Tab-separated table of C-alpha atoms in Angstrom:
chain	number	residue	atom	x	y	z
A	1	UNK	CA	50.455	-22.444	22.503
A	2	UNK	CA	47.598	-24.815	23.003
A	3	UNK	CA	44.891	-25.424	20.769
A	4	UNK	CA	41.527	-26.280	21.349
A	5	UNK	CA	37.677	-26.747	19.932
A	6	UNK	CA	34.755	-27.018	21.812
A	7	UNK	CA	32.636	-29.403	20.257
A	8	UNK	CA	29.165	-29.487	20.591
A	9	UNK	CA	25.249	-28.783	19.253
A	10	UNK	CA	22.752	-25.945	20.062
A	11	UNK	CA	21.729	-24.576	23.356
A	12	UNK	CA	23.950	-25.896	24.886
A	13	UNK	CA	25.647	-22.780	26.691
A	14	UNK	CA	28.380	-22.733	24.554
A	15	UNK	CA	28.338	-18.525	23.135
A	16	UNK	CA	28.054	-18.153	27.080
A	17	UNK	CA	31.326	-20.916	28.079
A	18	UNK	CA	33.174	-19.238	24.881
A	19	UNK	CA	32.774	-15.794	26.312
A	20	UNK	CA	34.020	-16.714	29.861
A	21	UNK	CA	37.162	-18.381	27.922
A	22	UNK	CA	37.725	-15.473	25.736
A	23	UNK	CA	37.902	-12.773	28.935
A	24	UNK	CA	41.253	-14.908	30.270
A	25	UNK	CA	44.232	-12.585	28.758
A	26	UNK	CA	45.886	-16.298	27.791
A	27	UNK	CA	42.839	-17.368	26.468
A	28	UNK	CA	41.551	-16.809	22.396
A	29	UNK	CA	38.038	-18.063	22.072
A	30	UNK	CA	36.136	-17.622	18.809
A	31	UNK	CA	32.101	-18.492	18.302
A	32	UNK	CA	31.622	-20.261	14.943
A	33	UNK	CA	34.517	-19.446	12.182
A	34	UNK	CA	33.001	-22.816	9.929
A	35	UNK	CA	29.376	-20.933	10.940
A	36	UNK	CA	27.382	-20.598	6.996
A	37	UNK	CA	25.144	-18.000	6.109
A	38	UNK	CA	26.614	-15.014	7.595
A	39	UNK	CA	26.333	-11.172	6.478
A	40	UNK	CA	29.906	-10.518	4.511
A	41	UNK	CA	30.127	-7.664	6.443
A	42	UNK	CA	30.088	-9.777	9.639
A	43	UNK	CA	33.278	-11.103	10.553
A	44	UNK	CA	35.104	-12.772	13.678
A	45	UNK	CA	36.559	-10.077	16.036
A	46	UNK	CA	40.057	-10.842	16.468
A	47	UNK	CA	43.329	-9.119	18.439
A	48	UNK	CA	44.168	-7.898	14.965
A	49	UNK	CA	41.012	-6.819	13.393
A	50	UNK	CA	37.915	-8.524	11.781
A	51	UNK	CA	38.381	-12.168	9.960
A	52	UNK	CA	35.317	-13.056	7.941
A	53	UNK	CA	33.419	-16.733	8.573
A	54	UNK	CA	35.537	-19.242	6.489
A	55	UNK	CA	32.350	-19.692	4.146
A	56	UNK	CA	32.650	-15.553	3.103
A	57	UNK	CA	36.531	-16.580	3.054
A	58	UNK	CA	36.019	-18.971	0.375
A	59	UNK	CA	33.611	-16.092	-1.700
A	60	UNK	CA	36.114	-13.703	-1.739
A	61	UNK	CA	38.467	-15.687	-3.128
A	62	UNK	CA	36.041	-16.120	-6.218
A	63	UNK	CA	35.195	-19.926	-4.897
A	64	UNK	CA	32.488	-21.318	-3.456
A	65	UNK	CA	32.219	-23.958	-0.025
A	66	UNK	CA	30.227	-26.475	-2.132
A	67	UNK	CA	31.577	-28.348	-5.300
A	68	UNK	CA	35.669	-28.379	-3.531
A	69	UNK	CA	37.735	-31.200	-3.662
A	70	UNK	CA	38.256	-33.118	-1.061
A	71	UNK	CA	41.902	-32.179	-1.736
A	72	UNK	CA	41.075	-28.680	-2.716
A	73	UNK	CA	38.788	-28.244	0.458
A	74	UNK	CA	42.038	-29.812	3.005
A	75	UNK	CA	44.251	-27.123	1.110
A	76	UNK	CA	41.553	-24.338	2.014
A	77	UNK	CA	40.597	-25.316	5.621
A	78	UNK	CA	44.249	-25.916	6.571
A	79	UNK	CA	45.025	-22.143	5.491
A	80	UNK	CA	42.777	-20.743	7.356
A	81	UNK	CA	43.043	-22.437	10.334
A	82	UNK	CA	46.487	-20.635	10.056
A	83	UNK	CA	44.797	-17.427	9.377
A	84	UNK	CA	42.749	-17.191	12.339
A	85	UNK	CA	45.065	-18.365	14.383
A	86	UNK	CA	47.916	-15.956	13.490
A	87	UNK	CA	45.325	-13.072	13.375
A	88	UNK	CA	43.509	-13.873	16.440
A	89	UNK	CA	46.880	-14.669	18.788
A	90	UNK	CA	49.638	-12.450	20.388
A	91	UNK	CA	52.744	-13.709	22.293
A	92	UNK	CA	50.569	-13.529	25.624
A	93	UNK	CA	48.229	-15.780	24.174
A	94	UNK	CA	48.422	-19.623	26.150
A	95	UNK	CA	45.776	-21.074	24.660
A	96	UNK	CA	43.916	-20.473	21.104
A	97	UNK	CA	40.232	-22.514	20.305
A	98	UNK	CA	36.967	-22.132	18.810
A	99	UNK	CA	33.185	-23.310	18.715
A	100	UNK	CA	32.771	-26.270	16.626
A	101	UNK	CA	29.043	-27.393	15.912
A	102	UNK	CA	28.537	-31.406	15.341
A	103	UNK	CA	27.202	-30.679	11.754
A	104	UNK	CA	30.728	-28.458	10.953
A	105	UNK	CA	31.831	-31.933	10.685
A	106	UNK	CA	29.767	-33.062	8.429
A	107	UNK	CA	30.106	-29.626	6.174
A	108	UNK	CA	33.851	-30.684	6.016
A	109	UNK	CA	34.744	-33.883	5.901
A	110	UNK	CA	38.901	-32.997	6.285
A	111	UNK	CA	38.373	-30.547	9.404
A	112	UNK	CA	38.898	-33.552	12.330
A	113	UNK	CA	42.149	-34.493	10.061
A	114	UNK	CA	43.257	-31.187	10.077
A	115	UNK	CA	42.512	-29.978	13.534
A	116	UNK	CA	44.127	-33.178	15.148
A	117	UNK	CA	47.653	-32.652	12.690
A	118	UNK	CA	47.554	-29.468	14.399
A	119	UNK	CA	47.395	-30.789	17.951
A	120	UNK	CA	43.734	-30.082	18.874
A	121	UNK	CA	42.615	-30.613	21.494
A	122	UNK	CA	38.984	-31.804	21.980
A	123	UNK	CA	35.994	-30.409	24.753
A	124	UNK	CA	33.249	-31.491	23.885
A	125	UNK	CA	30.218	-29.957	26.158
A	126	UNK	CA	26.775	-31.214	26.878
A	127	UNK	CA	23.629	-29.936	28.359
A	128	UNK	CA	20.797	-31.961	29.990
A	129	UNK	CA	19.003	-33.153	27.509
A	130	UNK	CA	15.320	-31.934	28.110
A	131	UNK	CA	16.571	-28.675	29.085
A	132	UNK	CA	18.191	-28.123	25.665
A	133	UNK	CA	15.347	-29.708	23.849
A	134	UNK	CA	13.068	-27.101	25.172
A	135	UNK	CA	15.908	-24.143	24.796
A	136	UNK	CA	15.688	-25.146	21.493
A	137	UNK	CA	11.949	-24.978	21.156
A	138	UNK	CA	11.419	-21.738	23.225
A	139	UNK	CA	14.202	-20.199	21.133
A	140	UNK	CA	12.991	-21.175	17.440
A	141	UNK	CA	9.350	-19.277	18.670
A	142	UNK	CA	10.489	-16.471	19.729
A	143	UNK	CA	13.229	-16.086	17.282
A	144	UNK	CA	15.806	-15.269	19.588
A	145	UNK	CA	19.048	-17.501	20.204
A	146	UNK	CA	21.559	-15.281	22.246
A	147	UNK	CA	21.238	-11.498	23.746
A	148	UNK	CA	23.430	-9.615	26.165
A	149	UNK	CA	20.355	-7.517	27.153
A	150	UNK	CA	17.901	-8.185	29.945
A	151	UNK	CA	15.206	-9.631	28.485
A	152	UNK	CA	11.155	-8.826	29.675
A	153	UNK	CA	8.361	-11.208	30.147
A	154	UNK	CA	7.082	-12.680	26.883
A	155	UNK	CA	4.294	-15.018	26.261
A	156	UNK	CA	4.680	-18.179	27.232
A	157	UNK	CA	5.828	-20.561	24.550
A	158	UNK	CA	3.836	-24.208	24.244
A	159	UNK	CA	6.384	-27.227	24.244
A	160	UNK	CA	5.855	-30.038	21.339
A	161	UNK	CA	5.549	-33.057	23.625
A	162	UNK	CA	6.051	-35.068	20.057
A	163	UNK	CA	9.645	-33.243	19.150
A	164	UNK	CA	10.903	-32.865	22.960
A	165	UNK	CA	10.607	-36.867	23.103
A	166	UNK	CA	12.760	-37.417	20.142
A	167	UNK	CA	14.820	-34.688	20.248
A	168	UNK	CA	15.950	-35.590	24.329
A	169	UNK	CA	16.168	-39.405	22.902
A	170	UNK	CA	18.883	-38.312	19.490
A	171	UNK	CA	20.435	-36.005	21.421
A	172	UNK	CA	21.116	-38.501	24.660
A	173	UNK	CA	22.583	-41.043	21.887
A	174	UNK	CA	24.610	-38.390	19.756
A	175	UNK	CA	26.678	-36.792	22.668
A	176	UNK	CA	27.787	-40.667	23.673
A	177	UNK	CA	28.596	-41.150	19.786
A	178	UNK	CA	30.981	-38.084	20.001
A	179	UNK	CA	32.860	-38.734	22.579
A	180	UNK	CA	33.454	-42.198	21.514
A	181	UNK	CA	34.142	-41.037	17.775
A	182	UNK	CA	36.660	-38.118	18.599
A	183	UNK	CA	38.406	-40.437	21.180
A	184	UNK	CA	39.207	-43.051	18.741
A	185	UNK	CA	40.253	-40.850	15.939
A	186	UNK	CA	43.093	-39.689	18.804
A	187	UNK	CA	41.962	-36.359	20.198
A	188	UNK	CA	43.005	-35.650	23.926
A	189	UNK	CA	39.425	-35.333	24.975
A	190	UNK	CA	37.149	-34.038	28.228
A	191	UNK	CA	33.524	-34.004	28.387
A	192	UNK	CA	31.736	-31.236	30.808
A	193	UNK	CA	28.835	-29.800	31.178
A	194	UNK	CA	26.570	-26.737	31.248
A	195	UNK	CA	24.849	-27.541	34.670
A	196	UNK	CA	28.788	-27.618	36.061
A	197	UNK	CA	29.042	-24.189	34.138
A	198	UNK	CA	26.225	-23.072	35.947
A	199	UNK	CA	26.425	-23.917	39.587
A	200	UNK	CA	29.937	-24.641	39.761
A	201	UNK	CA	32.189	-22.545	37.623
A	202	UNK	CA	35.702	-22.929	39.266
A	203	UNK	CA	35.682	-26.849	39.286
A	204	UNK	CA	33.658	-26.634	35.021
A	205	UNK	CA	37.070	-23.920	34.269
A	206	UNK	CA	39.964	-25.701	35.946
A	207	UNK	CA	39.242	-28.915	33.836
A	208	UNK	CA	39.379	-27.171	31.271
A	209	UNK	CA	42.682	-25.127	32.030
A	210	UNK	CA	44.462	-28.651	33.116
A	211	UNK	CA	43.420	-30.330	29.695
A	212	UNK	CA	45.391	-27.159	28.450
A	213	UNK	CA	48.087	-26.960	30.592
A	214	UNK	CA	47.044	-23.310	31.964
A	215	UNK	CA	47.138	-21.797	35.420
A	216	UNK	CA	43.828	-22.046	37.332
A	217	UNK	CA	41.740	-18.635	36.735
A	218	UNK	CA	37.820	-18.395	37.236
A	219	UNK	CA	37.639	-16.374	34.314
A	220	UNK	CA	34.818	-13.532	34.749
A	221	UNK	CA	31.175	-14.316	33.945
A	222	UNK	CA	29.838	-14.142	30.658
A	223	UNK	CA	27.632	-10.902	29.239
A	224	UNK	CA	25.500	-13.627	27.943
A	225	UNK	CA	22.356	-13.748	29.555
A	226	UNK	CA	19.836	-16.668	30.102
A	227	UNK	CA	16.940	-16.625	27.767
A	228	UNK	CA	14.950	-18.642	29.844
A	229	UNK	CA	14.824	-17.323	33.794
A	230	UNK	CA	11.910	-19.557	35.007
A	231	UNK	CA	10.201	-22.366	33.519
A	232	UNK	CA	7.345	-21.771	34.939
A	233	UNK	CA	6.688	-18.305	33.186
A	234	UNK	CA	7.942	-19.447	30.060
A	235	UNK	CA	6.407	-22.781	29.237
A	236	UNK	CA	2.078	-22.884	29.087
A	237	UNK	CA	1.959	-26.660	29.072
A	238	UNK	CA	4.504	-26.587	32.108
A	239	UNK	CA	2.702	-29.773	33.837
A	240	UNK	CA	3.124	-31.634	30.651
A	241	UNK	CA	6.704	-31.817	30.643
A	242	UNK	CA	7.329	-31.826	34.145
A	243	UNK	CA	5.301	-35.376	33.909
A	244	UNK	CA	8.019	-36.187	31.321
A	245	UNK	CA	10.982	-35.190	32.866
A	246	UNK	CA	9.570	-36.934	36.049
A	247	UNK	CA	8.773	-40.501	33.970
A	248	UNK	CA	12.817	-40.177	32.456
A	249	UNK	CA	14.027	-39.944	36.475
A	250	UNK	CA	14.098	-36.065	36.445
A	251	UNK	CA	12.897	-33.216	37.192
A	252	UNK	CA	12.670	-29.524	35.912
């Protein structure tokens, strides 16, 4: 079985790409197990019941994510690794990965040890820059991330010209700075994107399956549905960031 992690930040597509994965019958695709801050009650959905977040994992066990030894936090990522991937897998199952946010990293220092012992491999997936910087923005106003619903007309949401300048310039440096920085600590590695995911499918899922070894199968389309249909509607300073996208060599 082949083992994977899709490594990325937010708005990037990634609950949508996941959910594609996860409808192959030889693919397992999980959201966020390292996600923190999750309801107990919530859990991952696997073949084999629910398996809470690792963070709730820790809790139950009477110990908490922060204060671990480096040690003691290898030992405890390590076992459930194991744990999701035995609960989550069946003998049909070709390939077995999840969601990996950049700052996961950062939460545990001994996950990229661990997940490349086990034979990880590495997609990493990034979405135009401005595009996610004003995801982001349009997202954090109206309080909604994902849905599987249909969504109505809202009000349109005013861009920060301020944040969408910094945020396009950190996020244009940190994607190079992954791939360069998972490649040298020896992961077999692809980079794709979200526009491929969008207007190309078949040719964005068959890299995929040949960095895994899998047959080629368009996988069906996601229940995920955009949260933004039409920049237009959705942005009030529209103009304003067109100009900006325009001055960077793009356009919206």
């Amino acid at each position: 079985m082949k083992r994977f992690f899709l490594l990325t930040a937010g708005r990037t597509g990634s609950t949508a790409v996941l959910d594609s994965l996860n409808k192959l019958p030889s693919v397992v695709a999980l959201q966020e197990p390292f996600l923190k801050g999750r309801d107990p009650k919530e859990g991952l959905k696997t073949a084999q019941g629910s398996v809470p977040f690792f963070e709730n994992h820790l809790n139950s066990q009477g110990m908490l994510s922060r204060g671990l030894s480096k040690l003691s936090e290898r030992s405890h990522v390590e076992s459930y690794l194991k744990i999701i991937e035995a609960k989550s897998t069946t003998r049909s199952t070709k390939a077995f990965g999840f969601k990996a946010l950049r700052h996961h990293f950062k939460d545990h220092r001994t996950l990229s040890n661990i997940l490349l012992k086990r034979a990880y491999h590495c997609i990493c997936l990034k979405r135009d820059a401005i595009r996610q910087s004003i995801s982001l923005q349009v997202a954090r106003q109206r309080g909604l991330y994902n849905t599987t619903k249909d969504l109505k007309d809202t009000v349109p949401v005013h861009i920060d010209m301020n944040e969408l300048q910094k945020s396009v310039e950190n996020e244009t440096q940190r994607v190079a700075l992954d791939v360069d920085e998972f490649k040298a600590r020896g992961f077999p590695l692809i980079l794709v994107d979200y526009e491929t995911f969008s207007d190309d499918p078949r040719k964005f899922f068959y890299e995929i399956q040949d960095l895994l070894d899998l047959p080629r199968d368009l996988p069906p389309a996601s229940d995920y549905k955009r949260v933004i249909k039409n920049l237009k509607d959705t942005i009030s300073n529209y103009d304003e960031v067109q100009a900006f996208a325009v001055e960077r060599g793009q356009s919206l």
